[in-house]
Coordinates of C-alpha atoms in Angstrom, one line a residue:
M1 CA 29.7 20.7 -111.2
E2 CA 27.0 20.4 -113.9
L3 CA 24.0 21.1 -111.7
F4 CA 25.2 24.6 -111.0
E5 CA 26.3 25.4 -114.6
Y6 CA 24.5 26.4 -117.7
P7 CA 23.2 23.1 -119.3
N8 CA 25.4 21.6 -122.0
K9 CA 23.2 21.3 -125.1
S10 CA 24.6 17.9 -126.3
I11 CA 24.2 16.4 -122.8
W12 CA 20.7 17.7 -122.6
Q13 CA 19.8 16.2 -126.0
K14 CA 21.4 12.9 -125.2
R15 CA 19.4 12.6 -121.9
S16 CA 16.2 13.8 -123.6
Q17 CA 16.7 11.2 -126.4
W18 CA 17.2 8.5 -123.7
I19 CA 13.9 9.3 -122.2
E20 CA 12.1 9.3 -125.6
K21 CA 13.6 5.9 -126.4
E22 CA 12.5 4.5 -123.1
I23 CA 9.0 5.7 -123.8
E24 CA 9.0 4.4 -127.4
D25 CA 10.3 1.0 -126.2
N26 CA 7.4 0.6 -123.7
I27 CA 4.4 1.7 -125.8
K28 CA 2.4 -1.3 -126.8
G29 CA -1.1 0.1 -127.4
S30 CA -3.3 2.9 -126.3
Y31 CA -3.2 4.0 -122.7
M32 CA -5.1 6.3 -120.3
I33 CA -2.4 8.4 -118.6
S34 CA -3.1 10.9 -115.8
E35 CA -3.0 14.5 -117.0
Q36 CA -1.4 15.6 -113.8
A37 CA 1.2 12.8 -114.0
V38 CA 2.1 13.9 -117.5
A39 CA 2.5 17.5 -116.4
L40 CA 4.8 16.4 -113.6
F41 CA 6.7 14.1 -115.9
A42 CA 7.5 17.1 -118.2
D43 CA 9.0 18.9 -115.2
L44 CA 10.9 15.7 -114.3
Q45 CA 12.4 15.5 -117.8
A46 CA 13.9 18.9 -117.4
C47 CA 15.3 17.9 -114.1
Y48 CA 16.8 14.8 -115.6
C49 CA 18.3 16.6 -118.6
V50 CA 20.1 19.2 -116.4
G51 CA 21.3 16.5 -114.0
A52 CA 19.1 17.2 -111.0
W53 CA 19.1 13.5 -109.9
L54 CA 17.7 14.1 -106.5
S55 CA 14.7 16.0 -107.9
V56 CA 14.0 13.2 -110.4
I57 CA 14.0 10.6 -107.5
I58 CA 11.7 12.8 -105.3
L59 CA 9.3 13.6 -108.1
S60 CA 9.1 10.1 -109.4
I61 CA 6.9 8.8 -106.5
S62 CA 4.6 11.7 -106.9
I63 CA 4.2 11.0 -110.6
I64 CA 3.5 7.3 -110.1
D65 CA 1.1 8.1 -107.2
S66 CA -0.8 10.6 -109.3
H67 CA -1.0 8.3 -112.3
L68 CA -2.2 5.2 -110.4
R69 CA -4.6 7.3 -108.3
E70 CA -6.4 8.6 -111.4
T71 CA -6.2 5.7 -113.8
E72 CA -6.1 2.5 -111.7
A73 CA -7.4 3.1 -108.1
F74 CA -9.8 5.9 -108.8
D75 CA -9.3 6.8 -105.2
G76 CA -8.0 10.1 -103.8
K77 CA -7.9 8.9 -100.2
I78 CA -5.9 5.7 -100.3
G79 CA -2.4 6.0 -98.7
T80 CA 0.6 6.1 -101.0
A81 CA 2.2 2.9 -99.7
K82 CA -1.0 0.9 -100.2
L83 CA -1.7 2.5 -103.5
L84 CA 1.8 1.6 -104.8
N85 CA 1.7 -1.9 -103.4
D86 CA -1.8 -2.6 -104.7
F87 CA -1.7 -1.0 -108.2
Y88 CA 1.9 -0.8 -109.4
E89 CA 2.6 -3.7 -111.8
G90 CA 6.1 -2.8 -113.0
E91 CA 9.0 -5.2 -113.0
D92 CA 11.0 -3.3 -110.4
D93 CA 10.3 -3.1 -106.6
I94 CA 8.2 0.0 -106.1
N95 CA 9.0 0.0 -102.3
W96 CA 12.7 0.5 -103.2
L97 CA 11.8 3.8 -104.9
R98 CA 9.4 4.9 -102.2
K99 CA 12.0 4.2 -99.4
L100 CA 14.7 5.9 -101.4
R101 CA 12.5 9.0 -101.9
N102 CA 11.6 9.0 -98.2
K103 CA 15.3 8.7 -97.2
Y104 CA 16.0 12.0 -99.1
V105 CA 12.8 13.8 -98.0
H106 CA 12.6 12.9 -94.3
L107 CA 15.8 13.9 -92.5
N108 CA 17.5 11.4 -90.2
L109 CA 19.5 13.7 -87.9
N110 CA 21.9 10.9 -87.0
Q111 CA 22.6 9.9 -90.5
P112 CA 21.6 12.4 -93.2
A113 CA 21.0 10.7 -96.6
F114 CA 22.4 13.7 -98.5
E115 CA 24.5 16.7 -97.8
M116 CA 25.8 19.6 -99.8
N117 CA 29.2 18.0 -100.4
D118 CA 27.5 15.1 -102.1
H119 CA 26.8 17.4 -105.1
Y120 CA 30.6 17.3 -105.6
N121 CA 31.2 13.6 -104.9
K122 CA 31.5 11.8 -108.3
D123 CA 30.6 8.4 -106.9
K124 CA 27.5 9.7 -105.1
R125 CA 26.4 11.6 -108.2
N126 CA 26.9 8.5 -110.4
E127 CA 24.8 6.5 -107.9
M128 CA 22.1 9.1 -107.9
E129 CA 22.1 9.2 -111.7
N130 CA 21.6 5.4 -111.8
D131 CA 18.8 5.7 -109.3
A132 CA 17.2 8.5 -111.3
K133 CA 17.3 6.4 -114.5
R134 CA 15.8 3.4 -112.6
A135 CA 13.0 5.8 -111.3
I136 CA 12.2 7.1 -114.8
K137 CA 11.9 3.5 -116.1
M138 CA 9.5 2.8 -113.2
I139 CA 7.4 5.8 -114.1
I140 CA 7.2 4.8 -117.7
Q141 CA 6.3 1.2 -116.7
S142 CA 3.5 2.6 -114.6
F143 CA 2.2 4.7 -117.5
F144 CA 2.1 1.8 -119.8
Q145 CA 1.1 -1.1 -117.5
S146 CA -2.6 -1.2 -118.6
P147 CA -3.1 -0.9 -122.3
G148 CA -6.6 -0.1 -123.5
I149 CA -8.6 -2.0 -126.1

């Protein structure tokens, strides 16, 4: 299982190039981007390149939250759900991502969202990879939603 193995260089490069292309395709001017969000995004890129899909999904809301808090809302006290609803302007449903992250972070004893065997389930890993890609696209959209003059 790739998550527990030494990273394959060609897979790492392919994934890194995918992120770079997503960024390049979305830049349309100059932008103010949160320093903390950029630092967190660098860590997220490493998670994505190694195939740590769950980490990508969980970090993504924190990155978007940090960015919007600093560059759009200018408010350190607003709740995350309100912040995302009021300031995220991406094409995708931000509440999908927030709820997905919450599903993984907040345990439901009757129906766990993720268990150790899921790391070895190809269908579950593919689903999480697709969710991680969607989350990265949403982060990038948040970074570039308000071009400067």
